[in-house]
JSON list of C-alpha atoms in Angstrom, two decimals:
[
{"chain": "A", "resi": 1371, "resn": "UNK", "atom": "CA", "xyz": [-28.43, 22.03, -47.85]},
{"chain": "A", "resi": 1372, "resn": "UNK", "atom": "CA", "xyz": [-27.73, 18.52, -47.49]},
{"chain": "A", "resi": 1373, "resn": "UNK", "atom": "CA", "xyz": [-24.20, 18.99, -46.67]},
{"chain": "A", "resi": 1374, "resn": "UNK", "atom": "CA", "xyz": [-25.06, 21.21, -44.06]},
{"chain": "A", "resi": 1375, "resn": "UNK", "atom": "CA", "xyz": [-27.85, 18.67, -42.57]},
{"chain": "A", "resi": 1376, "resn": "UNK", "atom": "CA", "xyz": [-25.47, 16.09, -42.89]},
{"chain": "A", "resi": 1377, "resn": "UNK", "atom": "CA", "xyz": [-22.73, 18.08, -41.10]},
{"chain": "A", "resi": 1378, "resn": "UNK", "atom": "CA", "xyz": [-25.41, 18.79, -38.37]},
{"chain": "A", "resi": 1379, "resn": "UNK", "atom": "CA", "xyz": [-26.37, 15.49, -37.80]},
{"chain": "A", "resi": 1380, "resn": "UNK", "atom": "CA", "xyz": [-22.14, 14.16, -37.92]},
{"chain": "A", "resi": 1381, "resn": "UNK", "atom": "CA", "xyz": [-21.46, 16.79, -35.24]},
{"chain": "A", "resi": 1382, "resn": "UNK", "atom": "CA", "xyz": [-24.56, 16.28, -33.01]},
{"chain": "A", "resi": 1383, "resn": "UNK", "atom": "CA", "xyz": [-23.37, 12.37, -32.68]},
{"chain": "A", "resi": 1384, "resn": "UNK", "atom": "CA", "xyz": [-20.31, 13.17, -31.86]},
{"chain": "A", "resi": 1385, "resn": "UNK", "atom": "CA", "xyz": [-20.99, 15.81, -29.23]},
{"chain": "A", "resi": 1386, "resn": "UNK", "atom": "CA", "xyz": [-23.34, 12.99, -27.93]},
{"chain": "A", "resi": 1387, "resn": "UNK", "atom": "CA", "xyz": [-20.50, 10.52, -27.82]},
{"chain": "A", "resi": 1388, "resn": "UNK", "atom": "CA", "xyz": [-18.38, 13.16, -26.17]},
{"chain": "A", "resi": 1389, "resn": "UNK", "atom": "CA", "xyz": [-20.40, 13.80, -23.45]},
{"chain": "A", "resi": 1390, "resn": "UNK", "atom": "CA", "xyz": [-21.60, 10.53, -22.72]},
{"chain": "A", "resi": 1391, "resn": "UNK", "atom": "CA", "xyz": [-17.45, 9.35, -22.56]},
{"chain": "A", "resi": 1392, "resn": "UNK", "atom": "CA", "xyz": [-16.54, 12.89, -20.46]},
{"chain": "A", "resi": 1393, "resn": "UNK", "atom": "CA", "xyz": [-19.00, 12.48, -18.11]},
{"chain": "A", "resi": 1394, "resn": "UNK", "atom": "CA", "xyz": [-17.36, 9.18, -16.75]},
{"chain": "A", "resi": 1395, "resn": "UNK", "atom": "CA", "xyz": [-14.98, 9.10, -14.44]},
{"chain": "A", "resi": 1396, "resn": "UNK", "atom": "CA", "xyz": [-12.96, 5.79, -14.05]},
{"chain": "A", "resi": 1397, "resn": "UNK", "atom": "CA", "xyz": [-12.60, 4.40, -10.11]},
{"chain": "A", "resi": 1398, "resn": "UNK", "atom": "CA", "xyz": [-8.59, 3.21, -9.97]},
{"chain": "A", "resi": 1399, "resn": "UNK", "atom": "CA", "xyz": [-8.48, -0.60, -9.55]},
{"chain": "A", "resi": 1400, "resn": "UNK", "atom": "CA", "xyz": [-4.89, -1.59, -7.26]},
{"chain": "A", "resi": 1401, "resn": "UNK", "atom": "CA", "xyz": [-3.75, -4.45, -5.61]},
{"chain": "A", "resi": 1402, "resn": "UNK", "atom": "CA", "xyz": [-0.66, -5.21, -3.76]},
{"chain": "A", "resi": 1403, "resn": "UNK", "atom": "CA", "xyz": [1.78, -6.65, -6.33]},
{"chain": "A", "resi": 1404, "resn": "UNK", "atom": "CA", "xyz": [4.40, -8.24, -3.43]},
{"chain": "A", "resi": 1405, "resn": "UNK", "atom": "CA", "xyz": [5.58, -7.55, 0.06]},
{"chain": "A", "resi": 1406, "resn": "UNK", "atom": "CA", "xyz": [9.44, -7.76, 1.03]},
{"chain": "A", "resi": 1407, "resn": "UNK", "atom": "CA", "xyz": [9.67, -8.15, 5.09]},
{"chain": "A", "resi": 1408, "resn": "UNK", "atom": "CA", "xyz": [12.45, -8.51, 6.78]},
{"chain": "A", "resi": 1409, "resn": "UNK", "atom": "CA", "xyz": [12.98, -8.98, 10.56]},
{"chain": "A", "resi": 1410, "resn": "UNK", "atom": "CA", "xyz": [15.92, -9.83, 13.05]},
{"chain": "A", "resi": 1411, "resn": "UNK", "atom": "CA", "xyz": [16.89, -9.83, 16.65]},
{"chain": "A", "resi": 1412, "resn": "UNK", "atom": "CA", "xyz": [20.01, -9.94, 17.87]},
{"chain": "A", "resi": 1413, "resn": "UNK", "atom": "CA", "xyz": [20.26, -11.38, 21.36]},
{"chain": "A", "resi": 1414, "resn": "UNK", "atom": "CA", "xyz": [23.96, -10.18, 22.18]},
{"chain": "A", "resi": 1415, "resn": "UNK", "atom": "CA", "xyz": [23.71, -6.71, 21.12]},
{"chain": "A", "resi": 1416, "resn": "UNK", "atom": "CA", "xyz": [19.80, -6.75, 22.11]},
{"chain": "A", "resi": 1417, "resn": "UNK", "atom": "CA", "xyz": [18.61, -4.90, 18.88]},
{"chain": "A", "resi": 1418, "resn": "UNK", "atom": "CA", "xyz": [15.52, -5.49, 17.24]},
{"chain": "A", "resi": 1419, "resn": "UNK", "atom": "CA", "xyz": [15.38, -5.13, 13.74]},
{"chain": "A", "resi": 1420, "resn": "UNK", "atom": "CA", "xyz": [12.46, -4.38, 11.29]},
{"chain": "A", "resi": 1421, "resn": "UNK", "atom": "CA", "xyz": [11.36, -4.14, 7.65]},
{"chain": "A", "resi": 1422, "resn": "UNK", "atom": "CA", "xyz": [8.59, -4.38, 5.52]},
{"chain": "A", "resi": 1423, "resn": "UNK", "atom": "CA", "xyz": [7.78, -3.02, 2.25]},
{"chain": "A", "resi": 1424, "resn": "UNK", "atom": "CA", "xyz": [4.33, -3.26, 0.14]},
{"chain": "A", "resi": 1425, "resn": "UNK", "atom": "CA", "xyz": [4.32, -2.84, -3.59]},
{"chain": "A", "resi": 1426, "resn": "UNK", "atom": "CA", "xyz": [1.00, -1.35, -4.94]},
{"chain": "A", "resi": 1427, "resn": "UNK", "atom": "CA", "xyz": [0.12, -1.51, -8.42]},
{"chain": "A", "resi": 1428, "resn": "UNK", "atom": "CA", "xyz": [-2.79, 0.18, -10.79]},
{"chain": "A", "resi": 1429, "resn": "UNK", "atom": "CA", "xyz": [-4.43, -2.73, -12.57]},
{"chain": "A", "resi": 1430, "resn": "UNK", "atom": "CA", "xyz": [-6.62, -0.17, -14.80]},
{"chain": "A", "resi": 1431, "resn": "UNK", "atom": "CA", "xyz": [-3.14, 2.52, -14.91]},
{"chain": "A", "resi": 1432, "resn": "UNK", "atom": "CA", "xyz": [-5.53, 5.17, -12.69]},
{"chain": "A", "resi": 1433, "resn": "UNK", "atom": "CA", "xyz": [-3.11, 7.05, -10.83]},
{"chain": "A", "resi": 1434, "resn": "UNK", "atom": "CA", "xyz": [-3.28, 7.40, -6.65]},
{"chain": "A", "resi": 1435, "resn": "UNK", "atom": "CA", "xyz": [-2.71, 7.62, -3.39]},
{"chain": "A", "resi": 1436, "resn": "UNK", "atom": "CA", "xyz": [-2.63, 5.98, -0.20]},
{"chain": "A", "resi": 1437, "resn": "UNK", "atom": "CA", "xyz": [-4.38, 7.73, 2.43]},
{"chain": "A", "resi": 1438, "resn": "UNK", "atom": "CA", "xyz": [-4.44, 5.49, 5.42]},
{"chain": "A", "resi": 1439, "resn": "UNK", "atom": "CA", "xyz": [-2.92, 2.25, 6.14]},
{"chain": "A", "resi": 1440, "resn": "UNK", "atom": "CA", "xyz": [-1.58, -0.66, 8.82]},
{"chain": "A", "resi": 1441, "resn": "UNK", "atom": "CA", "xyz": [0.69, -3.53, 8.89]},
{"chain": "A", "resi": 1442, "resn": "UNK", "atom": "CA", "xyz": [-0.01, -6.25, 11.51]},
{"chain": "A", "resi": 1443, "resn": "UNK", "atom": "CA", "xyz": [2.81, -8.78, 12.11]},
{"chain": "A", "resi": 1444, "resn": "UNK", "atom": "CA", "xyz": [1.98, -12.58, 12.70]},
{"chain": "A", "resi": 1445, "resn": "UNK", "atom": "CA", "xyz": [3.63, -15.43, 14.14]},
{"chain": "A", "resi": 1446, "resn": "UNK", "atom": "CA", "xyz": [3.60, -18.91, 12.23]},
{"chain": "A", "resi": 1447, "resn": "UNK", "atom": "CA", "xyz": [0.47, -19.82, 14.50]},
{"chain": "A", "resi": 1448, "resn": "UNK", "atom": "CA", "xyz": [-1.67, -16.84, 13.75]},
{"chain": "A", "resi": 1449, "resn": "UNK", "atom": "CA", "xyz": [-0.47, -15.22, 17.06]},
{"chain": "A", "resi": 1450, "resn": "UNK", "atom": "CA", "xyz": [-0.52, -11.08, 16.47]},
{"chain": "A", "resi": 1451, "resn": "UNK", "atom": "CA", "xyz": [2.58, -9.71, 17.10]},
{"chain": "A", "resi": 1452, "resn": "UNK", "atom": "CA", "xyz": [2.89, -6.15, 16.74]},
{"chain": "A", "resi": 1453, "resn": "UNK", "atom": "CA", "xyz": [0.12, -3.96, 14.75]},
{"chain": "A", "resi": 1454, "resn": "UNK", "atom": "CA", "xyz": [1.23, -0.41, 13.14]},
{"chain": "A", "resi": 1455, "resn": "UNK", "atom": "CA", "xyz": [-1.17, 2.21, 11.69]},
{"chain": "A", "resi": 1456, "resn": "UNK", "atom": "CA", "xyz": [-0.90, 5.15, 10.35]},
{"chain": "A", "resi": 1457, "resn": "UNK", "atom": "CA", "xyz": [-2.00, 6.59, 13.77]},
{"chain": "A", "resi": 1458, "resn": "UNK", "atom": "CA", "xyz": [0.47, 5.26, 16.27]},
{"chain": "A", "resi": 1459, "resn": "UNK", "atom": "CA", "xyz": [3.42, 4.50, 14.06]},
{"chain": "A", "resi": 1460, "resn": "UNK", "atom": "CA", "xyz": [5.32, 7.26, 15.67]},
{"chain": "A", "resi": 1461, "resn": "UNK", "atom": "CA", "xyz": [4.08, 6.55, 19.09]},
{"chain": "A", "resi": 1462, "resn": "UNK", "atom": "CA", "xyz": [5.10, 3.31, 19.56]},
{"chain": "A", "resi": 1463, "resn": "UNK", "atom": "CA", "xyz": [8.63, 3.60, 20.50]},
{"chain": "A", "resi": 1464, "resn": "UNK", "atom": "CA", "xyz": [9.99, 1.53, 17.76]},
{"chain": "A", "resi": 1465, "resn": "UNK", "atom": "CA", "xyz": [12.12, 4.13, 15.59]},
{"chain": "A", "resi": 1466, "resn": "UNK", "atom": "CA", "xyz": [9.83, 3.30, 13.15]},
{"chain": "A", "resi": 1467, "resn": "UNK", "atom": "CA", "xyz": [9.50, 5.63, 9.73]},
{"chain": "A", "resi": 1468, "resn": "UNK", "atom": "CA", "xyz": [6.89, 5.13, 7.08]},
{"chain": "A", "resi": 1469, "resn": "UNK", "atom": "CA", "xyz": [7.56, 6.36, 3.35]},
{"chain": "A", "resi": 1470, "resn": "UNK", "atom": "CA", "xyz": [4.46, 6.34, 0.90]},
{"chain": "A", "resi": 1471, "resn": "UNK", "atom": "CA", "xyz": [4.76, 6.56, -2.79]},
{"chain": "A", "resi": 1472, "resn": "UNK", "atom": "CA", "xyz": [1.92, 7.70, -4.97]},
{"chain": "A", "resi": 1473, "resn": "UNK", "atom": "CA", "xyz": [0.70, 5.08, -7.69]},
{"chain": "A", "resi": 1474, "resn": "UNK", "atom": "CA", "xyz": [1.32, 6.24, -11.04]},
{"chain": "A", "resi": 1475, "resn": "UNK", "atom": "CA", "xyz": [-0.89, 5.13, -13.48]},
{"chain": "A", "resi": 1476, "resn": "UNK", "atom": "CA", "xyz": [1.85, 3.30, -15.20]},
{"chain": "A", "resi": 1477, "resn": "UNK", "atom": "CA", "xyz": [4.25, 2.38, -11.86]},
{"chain": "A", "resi": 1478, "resn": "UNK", "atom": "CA", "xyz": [3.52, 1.01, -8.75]},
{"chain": "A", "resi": 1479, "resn": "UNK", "atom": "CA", "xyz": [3.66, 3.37, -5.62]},
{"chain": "A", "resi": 1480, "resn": "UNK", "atom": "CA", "xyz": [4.87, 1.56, -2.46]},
{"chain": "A", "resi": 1481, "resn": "UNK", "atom": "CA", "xyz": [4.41, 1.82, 1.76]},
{"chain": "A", "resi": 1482, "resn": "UNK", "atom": "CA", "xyz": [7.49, 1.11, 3.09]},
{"chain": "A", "resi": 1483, "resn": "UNK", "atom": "CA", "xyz": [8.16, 0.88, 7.20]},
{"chain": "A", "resi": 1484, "resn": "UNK", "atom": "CA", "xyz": [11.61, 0.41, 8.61]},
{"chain": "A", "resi": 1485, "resn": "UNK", "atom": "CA", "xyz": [12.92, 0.38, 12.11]},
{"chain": "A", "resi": 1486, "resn": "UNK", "atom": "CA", "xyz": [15.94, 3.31, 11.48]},
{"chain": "A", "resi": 1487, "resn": "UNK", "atom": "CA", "xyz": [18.22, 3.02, 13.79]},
{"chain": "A", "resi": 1488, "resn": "UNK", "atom": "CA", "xyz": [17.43, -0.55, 15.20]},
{"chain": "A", "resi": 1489, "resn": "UNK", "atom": "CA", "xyz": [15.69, -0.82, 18.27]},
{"chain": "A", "resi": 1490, "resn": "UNK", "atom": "CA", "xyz": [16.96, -1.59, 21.80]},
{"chain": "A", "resi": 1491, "resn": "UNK", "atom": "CA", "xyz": [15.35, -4.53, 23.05]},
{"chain": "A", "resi": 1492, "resn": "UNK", "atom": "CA", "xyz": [13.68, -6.99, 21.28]},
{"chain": "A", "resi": 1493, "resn": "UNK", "atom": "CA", "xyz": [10.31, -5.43, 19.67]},
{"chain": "A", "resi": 1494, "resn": "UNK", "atom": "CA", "xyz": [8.48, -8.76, 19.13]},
{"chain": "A", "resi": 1495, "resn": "UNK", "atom": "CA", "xyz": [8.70, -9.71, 23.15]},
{"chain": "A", "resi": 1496, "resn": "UNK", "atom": "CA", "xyz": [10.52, -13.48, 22.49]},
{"chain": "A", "resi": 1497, "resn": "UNK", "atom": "CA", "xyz": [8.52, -14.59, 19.66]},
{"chain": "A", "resi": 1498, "resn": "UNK", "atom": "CA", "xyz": [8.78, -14.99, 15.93]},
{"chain": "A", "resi": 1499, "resn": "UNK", "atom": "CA", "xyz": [7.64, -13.15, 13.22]},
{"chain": "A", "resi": 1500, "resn": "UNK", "atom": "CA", "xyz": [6.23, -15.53, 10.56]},
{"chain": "A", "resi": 1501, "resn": "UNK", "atom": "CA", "xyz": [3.85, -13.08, 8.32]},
{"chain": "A", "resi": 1502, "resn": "UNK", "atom": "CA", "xyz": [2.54, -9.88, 7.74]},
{"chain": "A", "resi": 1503, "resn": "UNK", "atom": "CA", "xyz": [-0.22, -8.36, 6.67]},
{"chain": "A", "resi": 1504, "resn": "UNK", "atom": "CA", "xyz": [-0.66, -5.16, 5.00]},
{"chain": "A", "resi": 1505, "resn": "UNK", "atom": "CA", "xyz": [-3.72, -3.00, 4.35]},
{"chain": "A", "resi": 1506, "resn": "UNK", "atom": "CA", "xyz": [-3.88, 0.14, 2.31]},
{"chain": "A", "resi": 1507, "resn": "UNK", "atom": "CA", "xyz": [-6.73, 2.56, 1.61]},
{"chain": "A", "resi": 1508, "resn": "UNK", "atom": "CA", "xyz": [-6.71, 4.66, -1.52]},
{"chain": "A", "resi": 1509, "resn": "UNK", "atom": "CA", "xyz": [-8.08, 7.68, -3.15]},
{"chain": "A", "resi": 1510, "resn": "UNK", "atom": "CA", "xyz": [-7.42, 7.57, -6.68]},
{"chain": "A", "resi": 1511, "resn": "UNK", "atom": "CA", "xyz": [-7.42, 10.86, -9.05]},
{"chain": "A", "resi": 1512, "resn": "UNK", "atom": "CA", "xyz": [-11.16, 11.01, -9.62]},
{"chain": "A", "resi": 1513, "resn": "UNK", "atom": "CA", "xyz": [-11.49, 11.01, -5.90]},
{"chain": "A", "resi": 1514, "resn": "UNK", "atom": "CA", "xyz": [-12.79, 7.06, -5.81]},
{"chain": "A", "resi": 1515, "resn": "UNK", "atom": "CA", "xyz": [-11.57, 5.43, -2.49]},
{"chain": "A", "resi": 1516, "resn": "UNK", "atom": "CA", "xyz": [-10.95, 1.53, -2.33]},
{"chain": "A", "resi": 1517, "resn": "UNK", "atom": "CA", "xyz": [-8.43, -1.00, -0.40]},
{"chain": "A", "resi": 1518, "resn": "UNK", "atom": "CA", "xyz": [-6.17, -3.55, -0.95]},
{"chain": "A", "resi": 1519, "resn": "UNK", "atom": "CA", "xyz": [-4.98, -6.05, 1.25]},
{"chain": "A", "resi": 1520, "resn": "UNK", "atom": "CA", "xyz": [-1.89, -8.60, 0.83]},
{"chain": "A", "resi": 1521, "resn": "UNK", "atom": "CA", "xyz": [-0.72, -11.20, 3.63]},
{"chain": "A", "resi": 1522, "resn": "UNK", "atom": "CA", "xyz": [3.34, -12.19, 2.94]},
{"chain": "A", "resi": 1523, "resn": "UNK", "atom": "CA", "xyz": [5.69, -13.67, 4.99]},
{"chain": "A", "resi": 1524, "resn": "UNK", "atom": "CA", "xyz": [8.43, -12.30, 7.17]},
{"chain": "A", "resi": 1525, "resn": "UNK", "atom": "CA", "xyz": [12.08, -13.15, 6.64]},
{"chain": "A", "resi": 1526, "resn": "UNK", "atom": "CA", "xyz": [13.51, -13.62, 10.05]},
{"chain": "A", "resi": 1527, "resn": "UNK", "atom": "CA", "xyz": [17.40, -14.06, 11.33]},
{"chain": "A", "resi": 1528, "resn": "UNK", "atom": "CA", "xyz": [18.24, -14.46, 15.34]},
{"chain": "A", "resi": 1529, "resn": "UNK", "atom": "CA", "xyz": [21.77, -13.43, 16.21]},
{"chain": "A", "resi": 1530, "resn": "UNK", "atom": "CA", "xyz": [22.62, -15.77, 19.16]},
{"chain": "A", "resi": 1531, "resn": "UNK", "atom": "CA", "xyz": [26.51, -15.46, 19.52]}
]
C-alpha cells in the first residue's frame, strides 16, 4: 500500500510539473545581428546600384519568420533618401528583389534587397547614401509577433570617369 501511495503521489507531481511546463509557450526574442549595404552610382554609364542585407538572429533559439518589413535609406545629415516596404518594393521602378530567410532557432534568417540588373538613372536623385535603417516584424513558431530594428551604414562608390 505504501508503494502504491507513494507511486501516486510521485506521478501526480510530475503530471503537475508537466502541465504547468506544456502549457507555456515561449515568445522568440531576435534582433538584427549586422547589416551589409552597399550602394554606387556610376555617372558615365548612369546606373544606379543597390544593396542591403539584414542579418536576424534568435537570442532565445525560437525559430521564425519575418512577415512584414522596410528599409529606409539616409544621407549623412539625416536626409531620407529612398524608403522600401514590403508593399511597394515592386512598384517602385527600381529592379529591386527582396529574399527573406526564416530564423532557425539555431541560425540567423536574413532580408536581403538588391537592385538586379542595376538601374538606369541614378535612384538616390544626386545625393548620398550614408545609412540605413532596417525594420522587421516577426511571427515566431508559437505565433508571438515582435520587431527588431537596426540602423547601419551604407558603403557608397561614385564612378565619375
Amino acid at each position: 500500500m505504501k508503494k502504491l501511495t507513494f507511486a501516486l503521489v510521485i506521478l501526480t507531481l510530475l503530471l503537475s510539473m508537466a502541465s504547468m511546463n506544456g502549457c507555456k509557450r515561449i515568445q522568440g526574442e531576435y534582433y538584427i545581428e549586422y547589416i551589409t549595404s552597399l550602394a554606387s552610382r556610376n555617372l558615365v554609364l548612369d546606373m544606379t546600384y543597390f544593396y542591403v542585407e539584414a542579418s536576424v538572429a534568435s537570442a532565445n533559439q525560437v525559430s521564425g519568420k519575418i512577415i512584414n518589413w522596410y528599409v529606409k535609406v539616409y544621407t549623412a545629415e539625416d536626409e531620407q533618401i529612398l524608403e522600401i516596404t514590403k508593399d511597394n518594393y515592386e512598384s517602385l521602378g527600381l529592379n529591386l528583389k527582396a529574399v527573406r530567410q526564416p530564423i532557425q532557432g539555431f541560425y540567423a534568417g536574413s532580408l536581403a534587397l538588391i537592385t538586379d540588373p542595376a538601374v538606369p538613372g541614378d535612384m538616390f536623385a544626386g545625393r548620398v547614401p550614408a545609412k540605413v535603417l532596417v525594420r522587421v516584424y516577426l511571427q515566431d513558431m508559437n505565433d508571438y509577433q515582435s520587431e527588431a530594428v537596426f540602423v547601419g551604414s551604407v558603403g557608397f562608390e561614385e564612378v565619375t570617369e
